[in-house]
PDB file of C-alpha atoms and ligand atoms in Angstrom:
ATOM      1  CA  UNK A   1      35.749  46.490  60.923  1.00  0.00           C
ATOM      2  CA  UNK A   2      34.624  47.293  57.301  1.00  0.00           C
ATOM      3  CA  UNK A   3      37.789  49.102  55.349  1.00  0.00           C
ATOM      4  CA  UNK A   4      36.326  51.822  52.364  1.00  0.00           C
ATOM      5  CA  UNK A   5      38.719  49.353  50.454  1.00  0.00           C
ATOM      6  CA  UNK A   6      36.945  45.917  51.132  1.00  0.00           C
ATOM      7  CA  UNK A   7      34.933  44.474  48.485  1.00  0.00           C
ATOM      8  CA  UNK A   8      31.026  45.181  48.798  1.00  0.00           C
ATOM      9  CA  UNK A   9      28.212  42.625  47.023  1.00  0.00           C
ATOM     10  CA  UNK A  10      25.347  44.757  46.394  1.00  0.00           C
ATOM     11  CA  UNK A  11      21.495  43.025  46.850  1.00  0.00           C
ATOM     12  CA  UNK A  12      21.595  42.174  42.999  1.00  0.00           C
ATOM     13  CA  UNK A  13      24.363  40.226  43.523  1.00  0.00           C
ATOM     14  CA  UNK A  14      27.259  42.059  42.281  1.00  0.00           C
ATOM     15  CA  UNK A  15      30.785  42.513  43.790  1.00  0.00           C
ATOM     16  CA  UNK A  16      32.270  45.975  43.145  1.00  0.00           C
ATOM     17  CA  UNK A  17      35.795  45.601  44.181  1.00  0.00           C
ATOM     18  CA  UNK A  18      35.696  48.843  47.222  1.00  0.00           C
ATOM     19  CA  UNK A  19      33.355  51.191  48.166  1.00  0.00           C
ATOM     20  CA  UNK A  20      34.993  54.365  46.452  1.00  0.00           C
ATOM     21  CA  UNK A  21      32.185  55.653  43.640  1.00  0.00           C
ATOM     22  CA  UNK A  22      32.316  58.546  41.100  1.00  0.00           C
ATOM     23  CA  UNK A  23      29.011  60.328  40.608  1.00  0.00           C
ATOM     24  CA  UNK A  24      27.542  60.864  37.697  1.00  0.00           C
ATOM     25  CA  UNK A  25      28.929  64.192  35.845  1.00  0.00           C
ATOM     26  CA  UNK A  26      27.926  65.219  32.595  1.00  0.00           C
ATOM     27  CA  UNK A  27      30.481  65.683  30.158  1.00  0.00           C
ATOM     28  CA  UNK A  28      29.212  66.613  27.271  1.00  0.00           C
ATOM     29  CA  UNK A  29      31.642  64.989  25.044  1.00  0.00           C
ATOM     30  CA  UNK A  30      29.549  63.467  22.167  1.00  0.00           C
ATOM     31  CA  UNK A  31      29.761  64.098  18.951  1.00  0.00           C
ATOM     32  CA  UNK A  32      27.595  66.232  16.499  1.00  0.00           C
ATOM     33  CA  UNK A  33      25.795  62.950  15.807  1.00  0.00           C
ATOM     34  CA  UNK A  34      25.849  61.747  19.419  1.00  0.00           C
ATOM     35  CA  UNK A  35      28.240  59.554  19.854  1.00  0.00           C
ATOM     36  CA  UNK A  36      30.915  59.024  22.244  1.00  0.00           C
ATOM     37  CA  UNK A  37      34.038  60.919  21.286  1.00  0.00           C
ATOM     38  CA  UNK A  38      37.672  59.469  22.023  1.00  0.00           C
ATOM     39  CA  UNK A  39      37.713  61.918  24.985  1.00  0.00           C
ATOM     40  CA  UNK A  40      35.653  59.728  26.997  1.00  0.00           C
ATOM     41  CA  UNK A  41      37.355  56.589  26.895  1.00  0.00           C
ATOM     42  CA  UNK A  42      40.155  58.317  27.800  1.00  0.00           C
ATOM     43  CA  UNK A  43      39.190  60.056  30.672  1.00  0.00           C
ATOM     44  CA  UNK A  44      37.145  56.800  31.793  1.00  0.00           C
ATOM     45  CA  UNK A  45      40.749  54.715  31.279  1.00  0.00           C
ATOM     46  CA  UNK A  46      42.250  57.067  33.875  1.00  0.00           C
ATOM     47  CA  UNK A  47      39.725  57.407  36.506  1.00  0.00           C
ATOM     48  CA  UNK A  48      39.867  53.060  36.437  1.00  0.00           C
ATOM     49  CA  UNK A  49      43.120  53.228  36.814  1.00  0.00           C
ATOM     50  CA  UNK A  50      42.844  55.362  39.637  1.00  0.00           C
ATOM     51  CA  UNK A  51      41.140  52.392  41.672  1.00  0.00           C
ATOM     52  CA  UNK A  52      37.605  53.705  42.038  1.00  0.00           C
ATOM     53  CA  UNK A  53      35.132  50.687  42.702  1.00  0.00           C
ATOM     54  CA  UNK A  54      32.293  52.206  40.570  1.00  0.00           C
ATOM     55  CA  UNK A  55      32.322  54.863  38.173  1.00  0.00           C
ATOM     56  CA  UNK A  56      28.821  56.186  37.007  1.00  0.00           C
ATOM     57  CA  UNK A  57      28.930  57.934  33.807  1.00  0.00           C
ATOM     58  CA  UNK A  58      27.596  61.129  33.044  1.00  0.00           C
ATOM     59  CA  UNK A  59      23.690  61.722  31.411  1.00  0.00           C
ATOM     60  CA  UNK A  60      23.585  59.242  28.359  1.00  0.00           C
ATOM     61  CA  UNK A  61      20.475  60.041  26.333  1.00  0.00           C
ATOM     62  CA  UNK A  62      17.599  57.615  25.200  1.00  0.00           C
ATOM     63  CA  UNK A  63      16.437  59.785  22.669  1.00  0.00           C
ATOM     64  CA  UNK A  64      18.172  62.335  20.211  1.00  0.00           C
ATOM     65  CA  UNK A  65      14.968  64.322  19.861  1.00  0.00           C
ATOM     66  CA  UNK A  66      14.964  64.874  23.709  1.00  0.00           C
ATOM     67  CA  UNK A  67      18.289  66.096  24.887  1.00  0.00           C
ATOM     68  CA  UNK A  68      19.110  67.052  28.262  1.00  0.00           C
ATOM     69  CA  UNK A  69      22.048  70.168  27.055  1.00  0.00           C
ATOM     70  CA  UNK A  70      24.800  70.427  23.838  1.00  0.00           C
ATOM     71  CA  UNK A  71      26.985  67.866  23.224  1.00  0.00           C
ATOM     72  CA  UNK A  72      24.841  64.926  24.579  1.00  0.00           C
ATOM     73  CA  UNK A  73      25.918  61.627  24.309  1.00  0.00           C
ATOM     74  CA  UNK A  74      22.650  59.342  22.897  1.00  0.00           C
ATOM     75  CA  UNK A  75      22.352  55.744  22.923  1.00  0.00           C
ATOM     76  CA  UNK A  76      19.196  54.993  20.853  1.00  0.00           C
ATOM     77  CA  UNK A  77      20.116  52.169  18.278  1.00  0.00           C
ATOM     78  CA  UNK A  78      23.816  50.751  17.283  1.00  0.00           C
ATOM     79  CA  UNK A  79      25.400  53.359  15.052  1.00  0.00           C
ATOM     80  CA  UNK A  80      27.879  54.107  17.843  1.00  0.00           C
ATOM     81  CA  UNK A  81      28.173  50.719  19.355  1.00  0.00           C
ATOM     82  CA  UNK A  82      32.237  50.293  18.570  1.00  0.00           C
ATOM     83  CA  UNK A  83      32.601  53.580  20.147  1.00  0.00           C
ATOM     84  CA  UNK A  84      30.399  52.761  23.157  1.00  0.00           C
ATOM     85  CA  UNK A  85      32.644  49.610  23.432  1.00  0.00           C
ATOM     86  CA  UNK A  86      35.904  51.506  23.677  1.00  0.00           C
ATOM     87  CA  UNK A  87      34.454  53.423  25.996  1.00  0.00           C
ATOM     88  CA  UNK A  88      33.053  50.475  28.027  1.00  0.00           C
ATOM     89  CA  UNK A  89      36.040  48.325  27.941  1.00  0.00           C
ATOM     90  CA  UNK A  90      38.371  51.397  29.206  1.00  0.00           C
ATOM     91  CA  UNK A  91      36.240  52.128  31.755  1.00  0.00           C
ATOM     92  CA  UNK A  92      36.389  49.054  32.917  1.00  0.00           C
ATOM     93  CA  UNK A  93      40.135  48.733  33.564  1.00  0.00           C
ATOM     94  CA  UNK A  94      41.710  47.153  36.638  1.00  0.00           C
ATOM     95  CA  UNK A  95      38.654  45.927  37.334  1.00  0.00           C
ATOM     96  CA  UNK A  96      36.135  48.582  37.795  1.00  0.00           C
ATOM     97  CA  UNK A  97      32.462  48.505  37.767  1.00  0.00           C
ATOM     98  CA  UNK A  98      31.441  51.307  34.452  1.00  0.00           C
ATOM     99  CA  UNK A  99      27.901  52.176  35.033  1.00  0.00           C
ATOM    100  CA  UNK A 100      25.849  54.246  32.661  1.00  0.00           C
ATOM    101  CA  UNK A 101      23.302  56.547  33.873  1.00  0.00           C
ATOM    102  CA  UNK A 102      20.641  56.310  31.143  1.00  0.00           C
ATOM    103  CA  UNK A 103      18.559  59.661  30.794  1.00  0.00           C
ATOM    104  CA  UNK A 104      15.533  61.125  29.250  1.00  0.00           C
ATOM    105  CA  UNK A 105      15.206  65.042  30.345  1.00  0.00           C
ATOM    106  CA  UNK A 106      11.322  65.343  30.324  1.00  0.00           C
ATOM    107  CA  UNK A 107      10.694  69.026  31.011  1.00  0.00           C
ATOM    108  CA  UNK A 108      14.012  69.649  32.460  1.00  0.00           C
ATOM    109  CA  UNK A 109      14.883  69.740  28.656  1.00  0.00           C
ATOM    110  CA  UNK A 110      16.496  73.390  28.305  1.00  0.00           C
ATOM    111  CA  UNK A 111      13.632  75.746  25.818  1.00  0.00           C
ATOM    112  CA  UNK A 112      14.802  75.842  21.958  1.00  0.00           C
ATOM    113  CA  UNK A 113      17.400  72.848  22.260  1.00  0.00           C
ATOM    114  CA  UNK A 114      15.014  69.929  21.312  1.00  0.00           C
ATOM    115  CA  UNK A 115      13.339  70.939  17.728  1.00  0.00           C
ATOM    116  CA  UNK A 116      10.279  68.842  18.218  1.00  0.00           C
ATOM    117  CA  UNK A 117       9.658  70.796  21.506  1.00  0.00           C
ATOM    118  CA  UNK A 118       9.704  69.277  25.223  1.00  0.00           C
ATOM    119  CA  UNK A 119       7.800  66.202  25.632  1.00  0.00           C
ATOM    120  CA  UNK A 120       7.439  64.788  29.293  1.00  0.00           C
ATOM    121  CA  UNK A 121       4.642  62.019  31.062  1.00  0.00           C
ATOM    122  CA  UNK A 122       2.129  65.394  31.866  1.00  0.00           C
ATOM    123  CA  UNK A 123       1.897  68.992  30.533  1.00  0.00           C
ATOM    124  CA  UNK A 124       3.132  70.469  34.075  1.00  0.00           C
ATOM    125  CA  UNK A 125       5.849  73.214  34.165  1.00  0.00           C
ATOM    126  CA  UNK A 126       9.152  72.002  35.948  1.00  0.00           C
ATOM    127  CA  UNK A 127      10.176  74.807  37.926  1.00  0.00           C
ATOM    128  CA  UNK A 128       9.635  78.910  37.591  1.00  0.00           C
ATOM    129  CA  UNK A 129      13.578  79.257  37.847  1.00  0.00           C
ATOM    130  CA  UNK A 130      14.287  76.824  35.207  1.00  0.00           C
ATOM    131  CA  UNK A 131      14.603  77.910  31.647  1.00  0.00           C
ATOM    132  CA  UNK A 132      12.185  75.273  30.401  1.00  0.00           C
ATOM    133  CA  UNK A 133       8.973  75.400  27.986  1.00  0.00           C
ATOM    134  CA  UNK A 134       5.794  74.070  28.882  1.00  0.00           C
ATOM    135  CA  UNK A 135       6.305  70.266  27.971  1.00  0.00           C
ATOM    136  CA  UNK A 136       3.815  68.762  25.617  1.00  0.00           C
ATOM    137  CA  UNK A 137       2.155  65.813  27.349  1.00  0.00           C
ATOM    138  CA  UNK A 138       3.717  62.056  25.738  1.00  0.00           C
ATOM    139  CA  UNK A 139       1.163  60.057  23.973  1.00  0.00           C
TER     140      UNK A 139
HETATM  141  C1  FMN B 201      29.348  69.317  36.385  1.00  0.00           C
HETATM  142  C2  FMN B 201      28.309  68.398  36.993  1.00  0.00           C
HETATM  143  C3  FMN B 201      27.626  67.534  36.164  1.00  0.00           C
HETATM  144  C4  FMN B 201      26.652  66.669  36.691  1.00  0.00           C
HETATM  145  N1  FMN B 201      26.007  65.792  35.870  1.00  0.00           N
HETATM  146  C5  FMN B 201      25.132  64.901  36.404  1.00  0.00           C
HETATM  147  C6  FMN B 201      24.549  63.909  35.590  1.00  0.00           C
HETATM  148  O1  FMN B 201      24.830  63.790  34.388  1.00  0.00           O
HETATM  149  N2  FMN B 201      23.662  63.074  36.172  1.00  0.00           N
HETATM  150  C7  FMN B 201      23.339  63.158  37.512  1.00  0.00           C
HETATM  151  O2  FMN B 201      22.532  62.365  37.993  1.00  0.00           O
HETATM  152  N3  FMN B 201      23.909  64.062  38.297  1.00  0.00           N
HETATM  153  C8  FMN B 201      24.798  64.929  37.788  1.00  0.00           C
HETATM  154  N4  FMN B 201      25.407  65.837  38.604  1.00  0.00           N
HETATM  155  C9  FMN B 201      25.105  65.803  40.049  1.00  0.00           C
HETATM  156  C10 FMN B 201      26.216  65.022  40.778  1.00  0.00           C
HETATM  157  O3  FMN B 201      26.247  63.667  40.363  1.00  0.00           O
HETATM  158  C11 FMN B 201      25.997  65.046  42.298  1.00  0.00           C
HETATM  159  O4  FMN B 201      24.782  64.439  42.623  1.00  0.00           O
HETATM  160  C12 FMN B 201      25.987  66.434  42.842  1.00  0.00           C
HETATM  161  O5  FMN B 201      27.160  67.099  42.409  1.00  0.00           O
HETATM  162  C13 FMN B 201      25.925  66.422  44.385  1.00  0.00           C
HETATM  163  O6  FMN B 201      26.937  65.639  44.899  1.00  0.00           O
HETATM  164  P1  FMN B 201      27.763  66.111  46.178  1.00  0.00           P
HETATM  165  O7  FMN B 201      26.756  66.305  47.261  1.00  0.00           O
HETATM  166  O8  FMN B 201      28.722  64.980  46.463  1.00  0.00           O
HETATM  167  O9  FMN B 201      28.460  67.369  45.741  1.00  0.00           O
HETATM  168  C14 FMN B 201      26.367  66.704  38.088  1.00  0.00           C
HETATM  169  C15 FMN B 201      27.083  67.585  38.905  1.00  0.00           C
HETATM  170  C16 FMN B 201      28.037  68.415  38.372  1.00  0.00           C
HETATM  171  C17 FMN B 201      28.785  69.339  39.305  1.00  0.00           C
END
Protein backbone atom coordinates (compact mmCIF):
# COMPACT_ATOMS: atom_id res chain seq x y z
CA UNK A 1 0.00 0.00 0.00
CA UNK A 2 1.33 3.46 -1.14
CA UNK A 3 1.47 5.93 2.17
CA UNK A 4 0.85 10.02 1.00
CA UNK A 5 4.28 9.99 2.93
CA UNK A 6 6.37 7.52 0.71
CA UNK A 7 8.79 8.92 -1.59
CA UNK A 8 7.50 9.29 -5.34
CA UNK A 9 10.19 9.37 -8.56
CA UNK A 10 8.46 11.28 -11.11
CA UNK A 11 9.03 10.10 -15.15
CA UNK A 12 11.99 12.71 -15.33
CA UNK A 13 13.62 11.00 -12.85
CA UNK A 14 13.29 12.93 -9.77
CA UNK A 15 12.53 11.79 -6.16
CA UNK A 16 10.36 14.26 -4.22
CA UNK A 17 10.54 13.02 -0.75
CA UNK A 18 6.16 12.46 -0.26
CA UNK A 19 3.40 13.20 -2.20
CA UNK A 20 2.11 16.36 -0.19
CA UNK A 21 2.34 19.53 -2.89
CA UNK A 22 1.54 23.27 -2.45
CA UNK A 23 -0.05 24.89 -5.48
CA UNK A 24 1.02 27.64 -6.97
CA UNK A 25 -0.35 31.01 -5.20
CA UNK A 26 0.60 34.29 -6.17
CA UNK A 27 2.01 36.40 -3.67
CA UNK A 28 2.79 39.35 -4.91
CA UNK A 29 5.73 40.07 -2.83
CA UNK A 30 8.34 41.61 -5.23
CA UNK A 31 9.75 44.57 -5.06
CA UNK A 32 9.19 47.92 -6.99
CA UNK A 33 11.96 46.65 -9.27
CA UNK A 34 10.81 43.02 -9.25
CA UNK A 35 12.64 41.26 -7.18
CA UNK A 36 12.03 38.88 -4.52
CA UNK A 37 11.52 40.60 -1.20
CA UNK A 38 12.75 38.96 2.22
CA UNK A 39 9.06 38.00 2.73
CA UNK A 40 9.34 35.20 0.46
CA UNK A 41 12.14 33.35 1.69
CA UNK A 42 10.62 33.48 4.74
CA UNK A 43 7.41 32.23 4.15
CA UNK A 44 9.07 29.52 1.70
CA UNK A 45 11.54 28.53 4.95
CA UNK A 46 8.35 27.73 6.87
CA UNK A 47 6.18 25.93 4.53
CA UNK A 48 9.71 23.43 4.04
CA UNK A 49 9.80 23.06 7.30
CA UNK A 50 6.41 22.04 7.44
CA UNK A 51 7.34 18.74 5.41
CA UNK A 52 5.59 19.40 2.12
CA UNK A 53 7.26 17.23 -0.73
CA UNK A 54 6.90 19.99 -3.41
CA UNK A 55 6.20 23.48 -3.09
CA UNK A 56 5.34 25.39 -6.41
CA UNK A 57 5.84 28.99 -6.18
CA UNK A 58 3.55 31.55 -7.07
CA UNK A 59 3.49 33.43 -10.91
CA UNK A 60 7.24 34.45 -11.49
CA UNK A 61 7.36 36.72 -14.53
CA UNK A 62 9.56 36.36 -17.77
CA UNK A 63 9.15 39.74 -18.71
CA UNK A 64 8.80 43.13 -16.72
CA UNK A 65 6.98 44.75 -19.62
CA UNK A 66 4.28 41.96 -19.39
CA UNK A 67 3.08 41.55 -15.88
CA UNK A 68 0.45 39.34 -14.80
CA UNK A 69 -0.92 41.98 -11.49
CA UNK A 70 1.15 44.59 -8.86
CA UNK A 71 3.85 43.47 -7.09
CA UNK A 72 5.10 40.77 -9.58
CA UNK A 73 8.04 39.00 -9.00
CA UNK A 74 10.24 38.97 -12.62
CA UNK A 75 13.05 36.86 -13.43
CA UNK A 76 14.43 38.26 -16.74
CA UNK A 77 18.32 38.64 -16.34
CA UNK A 78 20.55 38.42 -12.92
CA UNK A 79 20.00 41.66 -11.07
CA UNK A 80 18.11 39.72 -8.40
CA UNK A 81 19.97 36.49 -8.54
CA UNK A 82 21.33 36.66 -4.61
CA UNK A 83 17.84 37.29 -3.72
CA UNK A 84 16.42 34.50 -5.89
CA UNK A 85 19.08 32.31 -4.11
CA UNK A 86 17.88 33.05 -0.61
CA UNK A 87 14.79 32.38 -1.67
CA UNK A 88 15.75 29.08 -3.40
CA UNK A 89 17.93 27.73 -0.76
CA UNK A 90 15.07 28.39 2.04
CA UNK A 91 12.69 26.87 0.13
CA UNK A 92 14.48 24.12 -0.11
CA UNK A 93 14.88 23.21 3.57
CA UNK A 94 14.56 19.71 5.02
CA UNK A 95 14.70 18.59 1.85
CA UNK A 96 11.96 19.91 -0.24
CA UNK A 97 11.52 20.08 -3.88
CA UNK A 98 11.09 24.46 -4.62
CA UNK A 99 9.57 24.68 -7.97
CA UNK A 100 9.02 27.92 -9.80
CA UNK A 101 6.12 28.42 -11.94
CA UNK A 102 7.54 30.63 -14.71
CA UNK A 103 4.78 32.99 -16.30
CA UNK A 104 4.10 35.25 -19.15
CA UNK A 105 0.28 36.68 -18.86
CA UNK A 106 -0.49 37.08 -22.66
CA UNK A 107 -3.91 38.71 -22.73
CA UNK A 108 -4.80 37.73 -19.30
CA UNK A 109 -2.52 40.81 -18.58
CA UNK A 110 -5.00 43.15 -16.47
CA UNK A 111 -5.82 46.69 -19.06
CA UNK A 112 -3.46 49.81 -18.05
CA UNK A 113 -0.89 47.68 -15.89
CA UNK A 114 1.66 46.86 -18.71
CA UNK A 115 2.72 50.43 -20.36
CA UNK A 116 3.68 48.97 -23.67
CA UNK A 117 0.11 47.49 -23.87
CA UNK A 118 -0.86 43.59 -23.90
CA UNK A 119 1.09 41.56 -26.21
CA UNK A 120 0.02 37.79 -26.62
CA UNK A 121 0.80 34.88 -29.72
CA UNK A 122 -2.71 36.34 -31.68
CA UNK A 123 -4.83 39.54 -31.45
CA UNK A 124 -7.92 37.48 -29.87
CA UNK A 125 -9.78 38.87 -26.79
CA UNK A 126 -9.40 36.54 -23.63
CA UNK A 127 -12.66 36.53 -22.13
CA UNK A 128 -15.81 39.24 -22.09
CA UNK A 129 -15.68 39.03 -18.13
CA UNK A 130 -12.09 39.70 -17.89
CA UNK A 131 -10.83 43.20 -17.56
CA UNK A 132 -8.33 42.79 -20.38
CA UNK A 133 -7.46 44.98 -23.63
CA UNK A 134 -7.37 43.65 -26.93
CA UNK A 135 -3.73 42.13 -27.01
CA UNK A 136 -1.50 43.28 -29.78
CA UNK A 137 -0.39 40.24 -31.78
CA UNK A 138 3.77 39.26 -30.84
CA UNK A 139 6.04 39.65 -33.72
C1 LIG B 1 -4.70 33.55 -4.03
C2 LIG B 1 -4.47 32.58 -5.16
C3 LIG B 1 -3.39 32.78 -5.99
C4 LIG B 1 -3.14 31.90 -7.06
N1 LIG B 1 -2.05 32.08 -7.86
C5 LIG B 1 -1.77 31.17 -8.83
C6 LIG B 1 -0.59 31.28 -9.58
O1 LIG B 1 0.25 32.17 -9.37
N2 LIG B 1 -0.39 30.37 -10.55
C7 LIG B 1 -1.29 29.35 -10.81
O2 LIG B 1 -1.05 28.54 -11.70
N3 LIG B 1 -2.39 29.22 -10.08
C8 LIG B 1 -2.66 30.09 -9.10
N4 LIG B 1 -3.77 29.93 -8.33
C9 LIG B 1 -4.64 28.76 -8.58
C10 LIG B 1 -4.29 27.65 -7.56
O3 LIG B 1 -2.96 27.19 -7.74
C11 LIG B 1 -5.23 26.45 -7.72
O4 LIG B 1 -5.11 25.89 -8.99
C12 LIG B 1 -6.66 26.82 -7.51
O5 LIG B 1 -6.77 27.50 -6.27
C13 LIG B 1 -7.56 25.57 -7.51
O6 LIG B 1 -7.10 24.64 -6.60
P1 LIG B 1 -8.11 23.84 -5.66
O7 LIG B 1 -9.04 23.13 -6.59
O8 LIG B 1 -7.24 22.90 -4.87
O9 LIG B 1 -8.76 24.89 -4.81
C14 LIG B 1 -4.03 30.80 -7.28
C15 LIG B 1 -5.11 30.62 -6.41
C16 LIG B 1 -5.33 31.49 -5.37
C17 LIG B 1 -6.51 31.24 -4.46
Amino acid sequence: MTAVTDPLTLPCGVTVKNRLLKGAMSEALGTRDHAPRPELPALYARWARGGTGILLTGNVMVDARALGEPGNVVLEDERHLADFHRWAVQGSRDGAALWMQLNHPGKQAPRGLNAGGTVAPSALPFRADWPAPLPRRAS
